[in-house]
């Protein structure tokens, strides 16, 4: 992309000129001039495309003070009115879908179709949140005491903290922020310093809506170059809920620190996702689903397909088809039409890819296709397929890169057992034409993952279902279903409308007043 095109793109998104990295409501963009600038580089050629000034401690405090005040004002706004605010933001995103999708691809490296899809996911989530704002239902319960009424209601938490990763630089924020907002919270976002431009672009669109509609500054952001402010954020008692998306290693630390102050955390961590292909499977469905699941976003999704368990009756044919399909994957500039796989995020990711390939070979794996870093500008690698065994340590490691391990099995029971042997439990899939196998996979004795699909891949979840997983994936749930409850506190209410004061459980306690 030319410099003129980039400048035009940033200008359309309101990012022309110098952009620091903190927004504190009425204070505006931070004007501090200390700290080292963050260099934003395109992973497609490692060219410098922008510089962003990170927030400092003063900026952070201004953001949090403003967010606390905004939460107090926002909690009194009726939920359907909150939904209307999110709807207006969704309309702003619709107007800028093309530019924002291009910026995602430019900064993150995912192909344009995926960049646009990520923005569409935000738009869809805004529509979902609008409807959900009228359905924040509690329950009514029958009291054992006469002339008493029991019910429960859901109330805002206050300030929701959102920490997102580079691989979905804007969509995952919307899962949390849009639901958090309709639930009556102010949301403070700490995006990845690897993708700050997309965060600033989205924040700019938020600012337009908040200023135009005279709303409290319920959406705020700060960008931290290191970990100092992020750690302060996690430890901050003003943050009622910390929603963290990232690695299991870091998520374990975040969860521990939040728990130490008795706060709430929502953890969306790693995945070592598997597809099972049984002897009855339609390979015309299975092959493209596996390829997209393994190659999409260059293997940098938490739902990326990393293991395939193929029944020995079809393993050779599936292997042949997968290798053929992989050799058709066009690798290149993510903004060019026809590209199916862009670059990894940075040189360190390329190093981890190469190390994993070497470890798989040393364990006895057979490299069937790919496996090399491309000698060209940018962070490009070949998507790889390795014939492997499930118990190898490298196969049980989540490598954020397009490496697929192909593992033959003798039965569905063996496949499920090996799939569930992973420490992670995010997404899983079975390709089958046998009803009994499908129901076995979805039973309590089947997949132990938070997502279990039949005849579609591990990646590309719809927003209507709750997203998240078990075990080392963290146990959190975001997006659809009743995930909104994570952003509210439950309160049980009992109203006595009698002239007596009976106690529960038949307890007698007689005193005169």
Short mmCIF file of C-alpha atoms in Angstrom, two decimals:
data_model
loop_
_atom_site.label_atom_id
_atom_site.label_comp_id
_atom_site.label_asym_id
_atom_site.label_seq_id
_atom_site.Cartn_x
_atom_site.Cartn_y
_atom_site.Cartn_z
CA UNK A 1 0.00 0.00 0.00
CA UNK A 2 1.42 3.37 -0.97
CA UNK A 3 2.14 6.14 1.53
CA UNK A 4 -0.55 8.30 -0.10
CA UNK A 5 -3.10 5.52 0.29
CA UNK A 6 -2.13 4.99 3.91
CA UNK A 7 -2.41 8.69 4.73
CA UNK A 8 -5.82 8.82 3.07
CA UNK A 9 -6.96 5.75 4.95
CA UNK A 10 -5.84 7.10 8.31
CA UNK A 11 -7.40 10.47 7.57
CA UNK A 12 -10.78 8.89 6.82
CA UNK A 13 -10.60 7.13 10.16
CA UNK A 14 -9.67 10.33 11.99
CA UNK A 15 -6.05 9.30 12.61
CA UNK A 16 -4.19 11.94 10.67
CA UNK A 17 -1.38 13.70 12.52
CA UNK A 18 0.20 12.65 15.79
CA UNK A 19 -1.87 10.31 17.94
CA UNK A 20 -0.91 9.60 21.53
CA UNK A 21 -2.29 6.53 23.21
CA UNK A 22 -4.69 7.59 25.95
CA UNK A 23 -8.21 8.97 25.93
CA UNK A 24 -9.60 10.31 29.18
CA UNK A 25 -13.09 11.51 28.39
CA UNK A 26 -13.37 15.27 28.69
CA UNK A 27 -9.59 15.54 28.90
CA UNK A 28 -9.20 14.52 25.24
CA UNK A 29 -6.14 12.84 23.81
CA UNK A 30 -3.22 12.75 26.21
CA UNK A 31 -0.69 15.49 25.53
CA UNK A 32 2.20 13.97 27.40
CA UNK A 33 5.50 13.88 25.54
CA UNK A 34 7.48 11.42 27.64
CA UNK A 35 8.14 7.79 26.87
CA UNK A 36 9.46 6.02 23.80
CA UNK A 37 7.18 5.99 20.78
CA UNK A 38 5.71 2.66 19.68
CA UNK A 39 6.79 1.84 16.13
CA UNK A 40 3.91 0.32 14.18
CA UNK A 41 5.20 -1.89 11.37
CA UNK A 42 3.38 -3.73 8.62
CA UNK A 43 4.05 -7.46 9.03
CA UNK A 44 3.85 -7.80 5.24
CA UNK A 45 7.14 -5.93 4.65
CA UNK A 46 8.19 -4.67 8.11
CA UNK A 47 7.92 -1.07 6.91
CA UNK A 48 7.24 1.63 9.50
CA UNK A 49 3.66 2.82 8.97
CA UNK A 50 3.11 4.96 12.08
CA UNK A 51 4.29 5.84 15.56
CA UNK A 52 2.07 5.94 18.62
CA UNK A 53 2.85 7.55 21.94
CA UNK A 54 2.04 5.21 24.84
CA UNK A 55 0.17 6.35 27.92
CA UNK A 56 2.05 7.22 31.09
CA UNK A 57 0.97 6.84 34.71
CA UNK A 58 -0.75 10.23 34.71
CA UNK A 59 -2.67 9.34 31.56
CA UNK A 60 -3.77 6.07 33.10
CA UNK A 61 -5.05 7.77 36.22
CA UNK A 62 -6.99 10.29 34.14
CA UNK A 63 -8.60 7.46 32.17
CA UNK A 64 -9.62 5.54 35.29
CA UNK A 65 -10.95 8.59 37.13
CA UNK A 66 -13.03 9.50 34.09
CA UNK A 67 -14.27 5.92 33.64
CA UNK A 68 -15.43 5.65 37.26
CA UNK A 69 -17.43 8.87 36.89
CA UNK A 70 -18.86 7.71 33.56
CA UNK A 71 -19.96 4.39 35.07
CA UNK A 72 -21.84 6.18 37.84
CA UNK A 73 -23.75 8.26 35.30
CA UNK A 74 -24.30 5.43 32.82
CA UNK A 75 -25.78 2.97 35.33
CA UNK A 76 -28.86 5.19 35.70
CA UNK A 77 -29.57 5.25 31.96
CA UNK A 78 -32.32 2.75 31.02
CA UNK A 79 -30.88 -0.35 29.36
CA UNK A 80 -32.77 0.12 26.05
CA UNK A 81 -31.26 3.62 25.82
CA UNK A 82 -27.85 2.10 26.36
CA UNK A 83 -28.64 -0.28 23.52
CA UNK A 84 -29.46 2.65 21.28
CA UNK A 85 -26.01 4.12 21.93
CA UNK A 86 -24.40 0.85 20.86
CA UNK A 87 -26.63 0.79 17.77
CA UNK A 88 -25.37 4.23 16.77
CA UNK A 89 -21.79 3.05 17.17
CA UNK A 90 -22.63 0.06 14.98
CA UNK A 91 -23.87 2.45 12.30
CA UNK A 92 -20.60 4.39 12.53
CA UNK A 93 -18.73 1.13 12.02
CA UNK A 94 -20.88 0.33 8.99
CA UNK A 95 -19.93 3.66 7.42
CA UNK A 96 -16.23 2.91 7.88
CA UNK A 97 -16.18 -0.87 7.39
CA UNK A 98 -13.95 -0.78 4.31
CA UNK A 99 -11.34 1.58 5.75
CA UNK A 100 -11.24 -0.16 9.14
CA UNK A 101 -11.04 -3.61 7.55
CA UNK A 102 -8.13 -2.45 5.40
CA UNK A 103 -6.36 -1.06 8.47
CA UNK A 104 -6.80 -4.37 10.30
CA UNK A 105 -5.16 -6.17 7.36
CA UNK A 106 -2.39 -3.61 7.04
CA UNK A 107 -1.47 -3.62 10.71
CA UNK A 108 -2.27 -7.23 11.65
CA UNK A 109 -1.45 -9.05 8.40
CA UNK A 110 -4.66 -11.06 8.01
CA UNK A 111 -6.10 -11.10 4.49
CA UNK A 112 -8.59 -8.38 3.58
CA UNK A 113 -11.56 -10.77 3.60
CA UNK A 114 -10.77 -11.59 7.22
CA UNK A 115 -10.12 -7.94 8.09
CA UNK A 116 -13.52 -6.96 6.70
CA UNK A 117 -15.06 -9.97 8.42
CA UNK A 118 -13.68 -8.82 11.74
CA UNK A 119 -15.33 -5.42 11.35
CA UNK A 120 -18.57 -7.12 10.28
CA UNK A 121 -18.42 -9.13 13.49
CA UNK A 122 -18.36 -5.86 15.43
CA UNK A 123 -21.37 -4.62 13.49
CA UNK A 124 -23.23 -7.88 14.11
CA UNK A 125 -22.38 -7.70 17.81
CA UNK A 126 -23.79 -4.16 17.96
CA UNK A 127 -27.06 -5.44 16.50
CA UNK A 128 -27.06 -8.34 18.95
CA UNK A 129 -26.37 -6.04 21.91
CA UNK A 130 -29.21 -3.72 20.88
CA UNK A 131 -31.69 -6.58 21.16
CA UNK A 132 -30.11 -7.92 24.32
CA UNK A 133 -30.51 -4.53 26.00
CA UNK A 134 -34.25 -5.27 26.30
CA UNK A 135 -33.66 -8.78 27.62
CA UNK A 136 -31.52 -8.45 30.74
CA UNK A 137 -33.89 -10.81 32.48
CA UNK A 138 -33.98 -11.81 36.13
CA UNK A 139 -36.20 -14.48 37.68
CA UNK A 140 -39.14 -14.56 40.04
CA UNK A 141 -39.25 -17.22 42.73
CA UNK A 142 -41.98 -18.43 45.09
CA UNK A 143 -41.35 -17.59 48.72
CA UNK A 144 -42.10 -20.12 51.48
CA UNK A 145 -43.43 -17.24 53.57
CA UNK A 146 -46.96 -15.89 53.02
CA UNK A 147 -47.35 -12.48 51.38
CA UNK A 148 -43.68 -12.34 50.39
CA UNK A 149 -42.34 -11.92 46.88
CA UNK A 150 -38.89 -13.08 45.79
CA UNK A 151 -37.07 -12.11 42.64
CA UNK A 152 -33.60 -11.46 41.30
CA UNK A 153 -32.25 -8.63 39.21
CA UNK A 154 -29.00 -7.89 37.39
CA UNK A 155 -27.15 -4.65 38.06
CA UNK A 156 -24.04 -3.03 36.51
CA UNK A 157 -20.59 -3.85 37.84
CA UNK A 158 -19.04 -0.40 37.30
CA UNK A 159 -15.83 -0.36 35.27
CA UNK A 160 -15.01 -3.30 32.96
CA UNK A 161 -11.38 -3.68 31.93
CA UNK A 162 -10.70 -5.24 28.52
CA UNK A 163 -7.26 -6.54 27.51
CA UNK A 164 -7.11 -7.81 23.93
CA UNK A 165 -4.53 -9.57 21.76
CA UNK A 166 -3.14 -8.64 18.34
CA UNK A 167 -4.81 -11.45 16.38
CA UNK A 168 -8.33 -10.02 16.69
CA UNK A 169 -7.47 -6.38 17.33
CA UNK A 170 -11.03 -5.03 17.32
CA UNK A 171 -13.67 -7.81 17.25
CA UNK A 172 -12.90 -9.24 20.68
CA UNK A 173 -13.05 -5.74 22.18
CA UNK A 174 -16.59 -5.39 20.82
CA UNK A 175 -17.69 -8.68 22.38
CA UNK A 176 -16.86 -7.21 25.77
CA UNK A 177 -17.46 -3.50 25.28
CA UNK A 178 -20.86 -3.67 23.59
CA UNK A 179 -22.28 -6.14 26.10
CA UNK A 180 -20.56 -4.32 28.94
CA UNK A 181 -22.11 -1.03 27.81
CA UNK A 182 -25.69 -2.28 27.55
CA UNK A 183 -25.24 -3.78 31.02
CA UNK A 184 -24.54 -0.28 32.37
CA UNK A 185 -20.75 -0.31 32.65
CA UNK A 186 -17.97 1.95 31.46
CA UNK A 187 -15.35 -0.01 29.52
CA UNK A 188 -11.61 0.69 29.55
CA UNK A 189 -9.58 -0.98 26.81
CA UNK A 190 -5.91 -1.93 26.82
CA UNK A 191 -5.19 -3.20 23.29
CA UNK A 192 -2.07 -4.99 22.15
CA UNK A 193 0.85 -2.63 21.44
CA UNK A 194 1.38 -4.69 18.27
CA UNK A 195 -1.88 -3.34 16.80
CA UNK A 196 -2.51 0.11 18.31
CA UNK A 197 -3.73 1.87 15.16
CA UNK A 198 -6.89 -0.19 14.82
CA UNK A 199 -7.66 0.43 18.49
CA UNK A 200 -7.19 4.18 18.08
CA UNK A 201 -9.34 4.16 14.96
CA UNK A 202 -12.19 2.39 16.78
CA UNK A 203 -11.81 4.71 19.77
CA UNK A 204 -12.04 7.71 17.44
CA UNK A 205 -15.35 6.38 16.09
CA UNK A 206 -16.54 5.85 19.67
CA UNK A 207 -15.60 9.42 20.51
CA UNK A 208 -17.63 10.76 17.60
CA UNK A 209 -20.75 8.95 18.79
CA UNK A 210 -20.27 9.84 22.46
CA UNK A 211 -19.69 13.53 21.68
CA UNK A 212 -22.49 13.77 19.14
CA UNK A 213 -25.02 12.09 21.44
CA UNK A 214 -23.70 13.83 24.58
CA UNK A 215 -23.02 10.50 26.29
CA UNK A 216 -20.71 9.92 29.24
CA UNK A 217 -17.29 8.63 28.08
CA UNK A 218 -18.25 4.98 28.52
CA UNK A 219 -15.64 3.74 26.01
CA UNK A 220 -12.03 4.60 26.83
CA UNK A 221 -8.58 3.34 25.91
CA UNK A 222 -4.98 3.47 27.02
CA UNK A 223 -2.01 1.95 25.22
CA UNK A 224 0.83 0.51 27.29
CA UNK A 225 4.15 -0.18 25.62
CA UNK A 226 5.37 -2.55 28.31
CA UNK A 227 3.66 -4.24 31.22
CA UNK A 228 3.78 -1.65 33.99
CA UNK A 229 0.41 -0.03 33.33
CA UNK A 230 -1.15 -3.34 32.34
CA UNK A 231 -0.17 -4.80 35.71
CA UNK A 232 -1.51 -1.72 37.47
CA UNK A 233 -4.75 -2.14 35.50
CA UNK A 234 -5.13 -5.78 36.55
CA UNK A 235 -4.48 -4.89 40.19
CA UNK A 236 -6.77 -1.83 40.21
CA UNK A 237 -9.74 -2.36 42.55
CA UNK A 238 -11.72 0.17 40.53
CA UNK A 239 -11.84 -2.39 37.72
CA UNK A 240 -14.67 -4.71 38.73
CA UNK A 241 -14.09 -7.21 35.91
CA UNK A 242 -10.93 -7.86 33.93
CA UNK A 243 -11.59 -9.57 30.61
CA UNK A 244 -8.28 -10.90 29.32
CA UNK A 245 -7.61 -12.49 25.93
CA UNK A 246 -4.15 -13.94 25.39
CA UNK A 247 -1.85 -16.81 26.22
CA UNK A 248 -2.51 -19.33 28.98
CA UNK A 249 0.79 -18.41 30.62
CA UNK A 250 -0.12 -14.73 30.98
CA UNK A 251 -3.78 -15.47 31.65
CA UNK A 252 -2.87 -17.62 34.62
CA UNK A 253 -1.01 -14.66 36.13
CA UNK A 254 -3.85 -12.24 35.37
CA UNK A 255 -6.42 -14.56 36.93
CA UNK A 256 -4.28 -14.99 40.04
CA UNK A 257 -3.74 -11.27 40.54
CA UNK A 258 -7.43 -10.44 40.07
CA UNK A 259 -8.44 -13.25 42.43
CA UNK A 260 -6.01 -11.94 45.05
CA UNK A 261 -8.07 -8.74 45.28
CA UNK A 262 -11.34 -10.74 45.02
CA UNK A 263 -12.18 -9.18 41.68
CA UNK A 264 -13.85 -10.89 38.75
CA UNK A 265 -11.97 -12.15 35.71
CA UNK A 266 -13.07 -13.46 32.34
CA UNK A 267 -10.28 -15.43 30.68
CA UNK A 268 -10.13 -16.34 26.97
CA UNK A 269 -6.83 -18.15 26.60
CA UNK A 270 -5.15 -20.62 24.26
CA UNK A 271 -6.39 -23.57 22.27
CA UNK A 272 -4.93 -26.76 20.81
CA UNK A 273 -7.95 -27.51 18.68
CA UNK A 274 -8.64 -30.75 16.89
CA UNK A 275 -10.73 -32.02 14.01
CA UNK A 276 -11.74 -35.68 13.97
CA UNK A 277 -12.46 -37.20 10.57
CA UNK A 278 -14.15 -40.59 10.82
CA UNK A 279 -14.40 -43.30 8.18
CA UNK A 280 -17.83 -42.07 6.97
CA UNK A 281 -16.88 -38.39 6.63
CA UNK A 282 -17.53 -36.34 3.50
CA UNK A 283 -14.00 -35.26 2.61
CA UNK A 284 -15.37 -32.57 0.29
CA UNK A 285 -16.56 -30.85 3.48
CA UNK A 286 -13.68 -31.80 5.73
CA UNK A 287 -10.75 -30.67 3.57
CA UNK A 288 -11.72 -26.99 3.02
CA UNK A 289 -12.81 -26.68 6.65
CA UNK A 290 -9.48 -28.02 7.89
CA UNK A 291 -7.48 -25.82 5.53
CA UNK A 292 -9.32 -22.64 6.55
CA UNK A 293 -9.11 -23.60 10.22
CA UNK A 294 -5.36 -24.23 10.00
CA UNK A 295 -4.32 -21.47 7.58
CA UNK A 296 -6.78 -18.66 8.39
CA UNK A 297 -5.06 -15.66 10.02
CA UNK A 298 -1.82 -17.57 9.31
CA UNK A 299 -2.61 -19.96 12.17
CA UNK A 300 -2.79 -17.11 14.69
CA UNK A 301 -6.28 -17.76 16.04
CA UNK A 302 -7.08 -19.30 19.40
CA UNK A 303 -9.51 -21.52 17.43
CA UNK A 304 -6.94 -22.51 14.78
CA UNK A 305 -7.06 -26.18 13.79
CA UNK A 306 -3.77 -27.64 15.03
CA UNK A 307 -4.46 -31.38 15.14
CA UNK A 308 -6.39 -33.69 12.79
CA UNK A 309 -7.29 -37.20 13.92
CA UNK A 310 -8.02 -39.23 10.80
CA UNK A 311 -9.52 -42.70 10.88
CA UNK A 312 -7.00 -45.10 9.38
CA UNK A 313 -9.50 -46.12 6.69
CA UNK A 314 -9.42 -42.65 5.12
CA UNK A 315 -6.16 -41.25 6.49
CA UNK A 316 -4.12 -41.71 3.30
CA UNK A 317 -6.77 -40.11 1.09
CA UNK A 318 -7.29 -37.22 3.51
CA UNK A 319 -3.52 -36.66 3.65
CA UNK A 320 -3.31 -36.59 -0.15
CA UNK A 321 -6.13 -34.09 -0.45
CA UNK A 322 -4.80 -31.83 2.28
CA UNK A 323 -1.32 -31.68 0.75
CA UNK A 324 -2.87 -30.87 -2.63
CA UNK A 325 -5.01 -28.12 -1.10
CA UNK A 326 -2.09 -26.61 0.82
CA UNK A 327 -0.06 -26.28 -2.35
CA UNK A 328 -2.84 -24.07 -3.73
CA UNK A 329 -2.71 -21.60 -0.85
CA UNK A 330 -1.49 -18.29 -2.21
CA UNK A 331 0.79 -16.54 0.29
CA UNK A 332 1.40 -12.82 -0.06
CA UNK A 333 0.28 -9.24 0.50
CA UNK A 334 -2.88 -9.49 2.64
CA UNK A 335 -4.44 -6.57 0.77
CA UNK A 336 -4.04 -8.17 -2.65
CA UNK A 337 -7.03 -9.96 -4.15
CA UNK A 338 -6.53 -13.72 -4.26
CA UNK A 339 -4.19 -13.93 -1.27
CA UNK A 340 -5.28 -16.72 1.08
CA UNK A 341 -2.61 -16.35 3.77
CA UNK A 342 -0.75 -13.28 4.93
CA UNK A 343 2.28 -12.96 7.20
CA UNK A 344 2.85 -13.79 10.83
CA UNK A 345 2.75 -10.79 13.14
CA UNK A 346 6.51 -10.35 13.63
CA UNK A 347 9.95 -11.93 13.32
CA UNK A 348 9.66 -13.56 16.75
CA UNK A 349 6.58 -15.46 15.55
CA UNK A 350 8.56 -16.70 12.55
CA UNK A 351 11.24 -17.92 14.93
CA UNK A 352 8.72 -19.87 17.00
CA UNK A 353 7.31 -21.42 13.81
CA UNK A 354 10.76 -22.60 12.69
CA UNK A 355 11.56 -23.95 16.15
CA UNK A 356 8.30 -25.94 16.25
CA UNK A 357 9.00 -27.47 12.83
CA UNK A 358 12.47 -28.51 14.00
CA UNK A 359 11.12 -30.03 17.22
CA UNK A 360 8.45 -31.97 15.31
CA UNK A 361 11.11 -33.40 12.99
CA UNK A 362 13.37 -34.30 15.92
CA UNK A 363 10.47 -36.15 17.55
CA UNK A 364 10.12 -38.28 14.42
CA UNK A 365 7.53 -36.31 12.48
CA UNK A 366 7.27 -36.49 8.71
CA UNK A 367 7.01 -33.09 7.05
CA UNK A 368 4.46 -33.54 4.26
CA UNK A 369 4.43 -30.01 2.89
CA UNK A 370 5.65 -26.52 3.81
CA UNK A 371 7.83 -25.92 6.82
CA UNK A 372 10.07 -23.04 5.69
CA UNK A 373 10.21 -19.32 6.29
CA UNK A 374 10.06 -17.47 2.97
CA UNK A 375 13.11 -15.49 1.98
CA UNK A 376 11.35 -12.22 1.17
CA UNK A 377 10.51 -9.01 3.00
CA UNK A 378 7.95 -9.51 5.73
CA UNK A 379 7.16 -12.35 8.13
CA UNK A 380 5.96 -14.99 5.68
CA UNK A 381 6.10 -18.75 6.21
CA UNK A 382 4.79 -21.78 4.37
CA UNK A 383 1.79 -23.51 5.97
CA UNK A 384 2.97 -26.92 7.08
CA UNK A 385 1.50 -30.38 7.56
CA UNK A 386 3.36 -32.86 9.74
CA UNK A 387 2.50 -36.52 10.20
CA UNK A 388 2.87 -36.86 13.95
CA UNK A 389 1.90 -38.54 17.20
CA UNK A 390 -0.38 -36.87 19.71
CA UNK A 391 1.80 -37.49 22.77
CA UNK A 392 4.81 -35.53 21.49
CA UNK A 393 5.38 -32.39 23.60
CA UNK A 394 5.44 -30.12 20.54
CA UNK A 395 2.04 -31.46 19.41
CA UNK A 396 0.69 -30.64 22.86
CA UNK A 397 2.04 -27.10 22.59
CA UNK A 398 0.02 -24.25 21.09
CA UNK A 399 2.26 -22.74 18.41
CA UNK A 400 0.71 -19.56 17.01
CA UNK A 401 1.56 -20.42 13.40
CA UNK A 402 0.15 -22.47 10.49
CA UNK A 403 1.38 -25.93 11.53
CA UNK A 404 -1.07 -28.84 11.27
CA UNK A 405 -0.37 -32.22 12.87
CA UNK A 406 -1.97 -35.20 11.10
CA UNK A 407 -2.52 -38.18 13.39
CA UNK A 408 -4.06 -41.54 12.33
CA UNK A 409 -6.46 -43.31 14.72
CA UNK A 410 -8.25 -46.66 14.76
CA UNK A 411 -11.59 -45.58 16.23
CA UNK A 412 -13.74 -42.65 17.28
CA UNK A 413 -13.16 -43.53 20.93
CA UNK A 414 -9.40 -43.30 20.43
CA UNK A 415 -9.76 -39.99 18.60
CA UNK A 416 -11.90 -38.42 21.35
CA UNK A 417 -9.52 -39.64 24.03
CA UNK A 418 -6.52 -38.17 22.25
CA UNK A 419 -8.32 -34.93 21.48
CA UNK A 420 -9.24 -34.50 25.14
CA UNK A 421 -5.69 -35.26 26.26
CA UNK A 422 -4.82 -31.65 25.52
CA UNK A 423 -4.52 -29.24 28.44
CA UNK A 424 -6.65 -26.81 26.45
CA UNK A 425 -10.36 -27.16 25.77
CA UNK A 426 -11.51 -24.49 23.37
CA UNK A 427 -12.82 -25.71 20.00
CA UNK A 428 -13.33 -29.13 18.45
CA UNK A 429 -15.04 -30.70 15.44
CA UNK A 430 -16.09 -34.06 14.07
CA UNK A 431 -16.74 -34.82 10.42
CA UNK A 432 -19.09 -37.77 10.10
CA UNK A 433 -22.15 -39.06 8.27
CA UNK A 434 -23.07 -41.36 11.16
CA UNK A 435 -25.65 -40.02 13.64
CA UNK A 436 -24.44 -42.26 16.46
CA UNK A 437 -20.89 -40.90 16.13
CA UNK A 438 -22.15 -37.31 16.13
CA UNK A 439 -24.19 -37.83 19.26
CA UNK A 440 -21.31 -39.63 20.97
CA UNK A 441 -19.05 -36.65 20.24
CA UNK A 442 -21.59 -34.22 21.71
CA UNK A 443 -22.32 -36.32 24.80
CA UNK A 444 -20.82 -35.95 28.27
CA UNK A 445 -18.35 -38.69 27.32
CA UNK A 446 -17.40 -36.86 24.11
CA UNK A 447 -15.57 -33.60 23.45
CA UNK A 448 -14.55 -31.72 26.60
CA UNK A 449 -14.25 -28.40 24.77
CA UNK A 450 -16.38 -25.29 25.08
CA UNK A 451 -17.16 -25.53 21.35
CA UNK A 452 -17.99 -28.82 19.63
CA UNK A 453 -19.07 -28.82 15.98
CA UNK A 454 -20.35 -31.46 13.60
CA UNK A 455 -19.37 -31.22 9.92
CA UNK A 456 -17.78 -27.78 10.17
CA UNK A 457 -14.38 -26.67 11.38
CA UNK A 458 -12.99 -25.34 14.64
CA UNK A 459 -12.73 -21.73 13.50
CA UNK A 460 -15.27 -19.04 12.58
CA UNK A 461 -17.75 -19.11 15.48
CA UNK A 462 -21.00 -17.16 15.14
CA UNK A 463 -21.74 -14.39 17.63
CA UNK A 464 -25.05 -15.90 18.76
CA UNK A 465 -23.41 -18.63 20.79
CA UNK A 466 -21.31 -18.20 23.90
CA UNK A 467 -17.62 -18.30 22.96
CA UNK A 468 -14.99 -19.81 25.22
CA UNK A 469 -13.46 -23.01 26.52
CA UNK A 470 -12.47 -25.17 29.45
CA UNK A 471 -9.28 -26.26 31.23
CA UNK A 472 -6.28 -24.11 30.25
CA UNK A 473 -8.50 -22.08 27.95
CA UNK A 474 -9.72 -20.32 31.09
CA UNK A 475 -13.42 -21.06 31.38
CA UNK A 476 -14.66 -17.64 30.24
CA UNK A 477 -17.63 -17.06 27.95
CA UNK A 478 -18.12 -14.04 25.68
CA UNK A 479 -20.40 -12.85 22.87
CA UNK A 480 -23.78 -14.60 22.60
CA UNK A 481 -26.22 -16.70 24.63
CA UNK A 482 -26.25 -15.46 28.25
CA UNK A 483 -22.62 -14.25 28.25
CA UNK A 484 -23.97 -10.80 29.19
CA UNK A 485 -24.32 -12.01 32.78
CA UNK A 486 -20.54 -11.83 33.24
CA UNK A 487 -20.77 -8.04 33.03
CA UNK A 488 -23.41 -7.67 35.78
CA UNK A 489 -23.89 -8.53 39.43
CA UNK A 490 -26.82 -10.64 40.58
CA UNK A 491 -29.03 -9.37 43.40
CA UNK A 492 -31.77 -11.39 45.12
CA UNK A 493 -34.73 -9.31 46.36
CA UNK A 494 -37.43 -10.27 48.87
CA UNK A 495 -40.38 -7.99 49.51
CA UNK A 496 -42.63 -8.53 52.56
CA UNK A 497 -46.05 -7.02 51.87
CA UNK A 498 -47.73 -8.59 54.93
CA UNK A 499 -48.27 -7.20 58.45
CA UNK A 500 -46.24 -10.01 60.01
CA UNK A 501 -42.56 -10.95 60.12
CA UNK A 502 -42.32 -14.72 59.60
CA UNK A 503 -38.79 -16.14 59.34
CA UNK A 504 -37.59 -18.68 56.83
CA UNK A 505 -37.16 -22.34 57.80
CA UNK A 506 -39.89 -21.92 60.44
CA UNK A 507 -37.58 -20.22 62.94
CA UNK A 508 -39.33 -18.63 65.91
CA UNK A 509 -37.75 -15.46 67.35
CA UNK A 510 -40.26 -13.57 69.46
CA UNK A 511 -39.41 -10.19 70.91
CA UNK A 512 -41.65 -7.23 71.68
CA UNK A 513 -40.95 -3.85 70.16
#
